[in-house]
């Protein structure tokens, strides 16, 4: 069976990303993607081997996009750069919840390219932490804490976990300010 005229891998990926961003990661199946593209499910296999390969492609695209957003958010090497990076992370997760979830990589097997980009993100965060003058082991602890804080806010906000009428971004800035202040102590 030959591919549908006009359908290519990029169109397939774009539609799959729209599904996961708008309807959730668990909704994505080969059948549902085919329905959205108005094609028969076997036609999908002209572009991807299986659902796992499609999810890996989404994860790779997602982590590349996250890296680009984090990288472009950093304007300088001051201690304020961590706030820019943190809000870029939060905004990415808000705008692309499905892509964000794909970057967590717990639901699929990721490849070497994914690992390379994930390492680039880690190196980027280490660069942002340079003004804090902490050793390598402490950097790991700081990154884990920072990721936990940010993911916590993302997750709670996504599940309507904040009911008090105070802007969430103010809370994020408050928590980050105090977290990073403890790093300096």
Short mmCIF file of C-alpha atoms in Angstrom, two decimals:
data_model
loop_
_atom_site.label_atom_id
_atom_site.label_comp_id
_atom_site.label_asym_id
_atom_site.label_seq_id
_atom_site.Cartn_x
_atom_site.Cartn_y
_atom_site.Cartn_z
CA UNK A 1 0.00 0.00 0.00
CA UNK A 2 1.47 3.33 -1.01
CA UNK A 3 1.23 6.44 1.19
CA UNK A 4 -1.69 8.86 0.71
CA UNK A 5 -0.77 11.65 -1.65
CA UNK A 6 0.11 14.68 0.43
CA UNK A 7 0.51 12.74 3.65
CA UNK A 8 4.05 12.70 4.97
CA UNK A 9 5.72 11.98 8.27
CA UNK A 10 5.71 15.66 9.30
CA UNK A 11 1.93 15.94 8.79
CA UNK A 12 1.46 12.70 10.72
CA UNK A 13 3.65 13.97 13.57
CA UNK A 14 1.91 17.37 13.63
CA UNK A 15 -1.51 15.72 13.93
CA UNK A 16 -0.27 13.32 16.62
CA UNK A 17 1.13 16.26 18.61
CA UNK A 18 -2.20 18.12 18.30
CA UNK A 19 -3.95 15.03 19.69
CA UNK A 20 -1.64 14.69 22.70
CA UNK A 21 -1.66 18.45 23.41
CA UNK A 22 -5.44 18.84 23.13
CA UNK A 23 -6.78 15.48 24.27
CA UNK A 24 -4.02 13.81 26.26
CA UNK A 25 -1.21 11.35 25.79
CA UNK A 26 -3.36 8.28 26.48
CA UNK A 27 -5.80 9.13 23.67
CA UNK A 28 -3.16 8.64 20.98
CA UNK A 29 -3.56 5.35 19.14
CA UNK A 30 -2.87 4.39 15.54
CA UNK A 31 -6.62 4.04 14.91
CA UNK A 32 -7.44 7.43 16.40
CA UNK A 33 -4.65 9.14 14.48
CA UNK A 34 -5.87 7.54 11.25
CA UNK A 35 -9.40 8.75 11.98
CA UNK A 36 -8.14 12.32 12.53
CA UNK A 37 -6.22 12.13 9.25
CA UNK A 38 -9.22 10.54 7.48
CA UNK A 39 -7.18 7.57 6.33
CA UNK A 40 -7.20 3.87 7.08
CA UNK A 41 -4.98 2.74 10.00
CA UNK A 42 -2.66 0.62 7.81
CA UNK A 43 -1.65 3.81 5.97
CA UNK A 44 0.03 5.05 9.16
CA UNK A 45 2.48 2.16 8.91
CA UNK A 46 3.87 3.61 5.69
CA UNK A 47 5.40 6.30 7.91
CA UNK A 48 6.06 4.65 11.28
CA UNK A 49 6.74 1.09 12.36
CA UNK A 50 4.34 1.17 15.32
CA UNK A 51 2.83 3.34 18.05
CA UNK A 52 6.01 3.17 20.14
CA UNK A 53 8.06 4.62 17.27
CA UNK A 54 5.49 7.40 16.86
CA UNK A 55 5.61 8.19 20.58
CA UNK A 56 9.40 8.21 20.47
CA UNK A 57 9.25 10.70 17.59
CA UNK A 58 6.88 12.90 19.60
CA UNK A 59 9.18 12.68 22.63
CA UNK A 60 12.23 13.62 20.56
CA UNK A 61 10.40 16.54 18.97
CA UNK A 62 9.10 17.61 22.40
CA UNK A 63 12.46 17.59 24.12
CA UNK A 64 14.04 19.44 21.19
CA UNK A 65 11.35 22.12 21.44
CA UNK A 66 11.78 22.33 25.21
CA UNK A 67 15.55 22.76 24.81
CA UNK A 68 15.09 25.51 22.22
CA UNK A 69 12.68 27.39 24.47
CA UNK A 70 14.92 27.05 27.52
CA UNK A 71 17.99 28.07 25.55
CA UNK A 72 16.34 31.12 24.02
CA UNK A 73 15.04 32.25 27.43
CA UNK A 74 18.52 32.82 28.81
CA UNK A 75 19.73 36.34 28.10
CA UNK A 76 22.65 36.60 30.50
CA UNK A 77 24.69 34.75 33.08
CA UNK A 78 23.27 36.52 36.11
CA UNK A 79 21.48 34.82 38.98
CA UNK A 80 18.20 35.98 37.38
CA UNK A 81 18.73 33.57 34.47
CA UNK A 82 17.37 30.70 36.56
CA UNK A 83 14.02 32.51 36.75
CA UNK A 84 13.90 33.02 32.98
CA UNK A 85 14.69 29.36 32.44
CA UNK A 86 12.10 28.25 35.00
CA UNK A 87 9.32 30.32 33.48
CA UNK A 88 10.25 29.13 29.98
CA UNK A 89 9.82 25.56 31.29
CA UNK A 90 6.45 26.39 32.85
CA UNK A 91 5.20 28.19 29.74
CA UNK A 92 6.25 25.30 27.51
CA UNK A 93 4.31 22.86 29.69
CA UNK A 94 1.25 25.13 29.68
CA UNK A 95 1.26 25.62 25.93
CA UNK A 96 2.08 22.02 25.02
CA UNK A 97 0.85 19.70 27.79
CA UNK A 98 1.12 16.57 25.63
CA UNK A 99 4.59 17.41 24.36
CA UNK A 100 5.62 18.25 27.91
CA UNK A 101 4.38 14.87 29.12
CA UNK A 102 6.34 13.18 26.34
CA UNK A 103 9.55 14.78 27.65
CA UNK A 104 9.10 12.90 30.93
CA UNK A 105 9.85 9.71 28.96
CA UNK A 106 8.41 7.28 31.48
CA UNK A 107 5.78 5.91 29.11
CA UNK A 108 8.01 4.91 26.21
CA UNK A 109 11.50 3.90 25.22
CA UNK A 110 13.66 6.78 24.10
CA UNK A 111 16.63 6.65 21.80
CA UNK A 112 20.11 8.10 21.69
CA UNK A 113 19.02 11.38 20.09
CA UNK A 114 16.62 11.99 22.96
CA UNK A 115 19.40 11.35 25.47
CA UNK A 116 21.69 13.81 23.67
CA UNK A 117 19.09 16.59 23.88
CA UNK A 118 18.25 15.74 27.50
CA UNK A 119 21.97 16.07 28.28
CA UNK A 120 22.05 19.43 26.51
CA UNK A 121 19.21 20.63 28.75
CA UNK A 122 21.12 19.48 31.84
CA UNK A 123 24.27 21.25 30.64
CA UNK A 124 22.23 24.39 29.99
CA UNK A 125 20.91 24.35 33.55
CA UNK A 126 24.43 23.79 34.89
CA UNK A 127 25.52 26.89 32.94
CA UNK A 128 22.73 28.90 34.52
CA UNK A 129 23.83 27.67 37.95
CA UNK A 130 27.45 28.86 37.51
CA UNK A 131 26.87 32.19 39.30
CA UNK A 132 25.84 30.21 42.39
CA UNK A 133 29.29 28.62 42.67
CA UNK A 134 28.23 25.14 43.81
CA UNK A 135 30.01 21.82 43.29
CA UNK A 136 28.89 19.19 40.76
CA UNK A 137 27.07 16.97 43.26
CA UNK A 138 25.17 19.93 44.68
CA UNK A 139 24.27 20.97 41.12
CA UNK A 140 22.57 17.60 40.63
CA UNK A 141 20.60 18.07 43.85
CA UNK A 142 19.64 21.60 42.82
CA UNK A 143 18.50 20.46 39.36
CA UNK A 144 16.43 17.64 40.85
CA UNK A 145 14.83 20.05 43.31
CA UNK A 146 14.20 22.65 40.63
CA UNK A 147 12.65 20.08 38.30
CA UNK A 148 10.46 18.79 41.15
CA UNK A 149 9.26 22.29 41.98
CA UNK A 150 8.48 23.14 38.37
CA UNK A 151 6.83 19.82 37.60
CA UNK A 152 4.81 20.12 40.79
CA UNK A 153 3.45 23.48 39.73
CA UNK A 154 2.76 22.20 36.21
CA UNK A 155 1.01 19.09 37.45
CA UNK A 156 -1.10 20.83 40.09
CA UNK A 157 -2.11 23.61 37.72
CA UNK A 158 -3.00 21.08 35.02
CA UNK A 159 -5.28 19.28 37.51
CA UNK A 160 -6.87 22.50 38.80
CA UNK A 161 -5.06 22.05 42.09
CA UNK A 162 -4.82 25.76 42.87
CA UNK A 163 -8.14 27.14 44.06
CA UNK A 164 -7.08 30.31 45.84
CA UNK A 165 -7.33 33.45 43.72
CA UNK A 166 -3.66 34.44 43.81
CA UNK A 167 -1.74 34.36 40.51
CA UNK A 168 0.17 31.10 40.17
CA UNK A 169 3.16 32.82 38.56
CA UNK A 170 3.55 34.90 41.74
CA UNK A 171 3.68 31.70 43.76
CA UNK A 172 6.22 30.18 41.37
CA UNK A 173 8.47 33.24 41.63
CA UNK A 174 8.11 33.26 45.43
CA UNK A 175 9.05 29.59 45.78
CA UNK A 176 11.95 29.86 43.32
CA UNK A 177 13.30 32.97 45.02
CA UNK A 178 13.37 31.22 48.39
CA UNK A 179 14.69 27.96 46.93
CA UNK A 180 17.57 29.73 45.20
CA UNK A 181 18.20 31.92 48.23
CA UNK A 182 18.84 28.74 50.24
CA UNK A 183 21.35 27.67 47.59
CA UNK A 184 23.36 30.82 48.23
CA UNK A 185 23.46 30.29 51.99
#
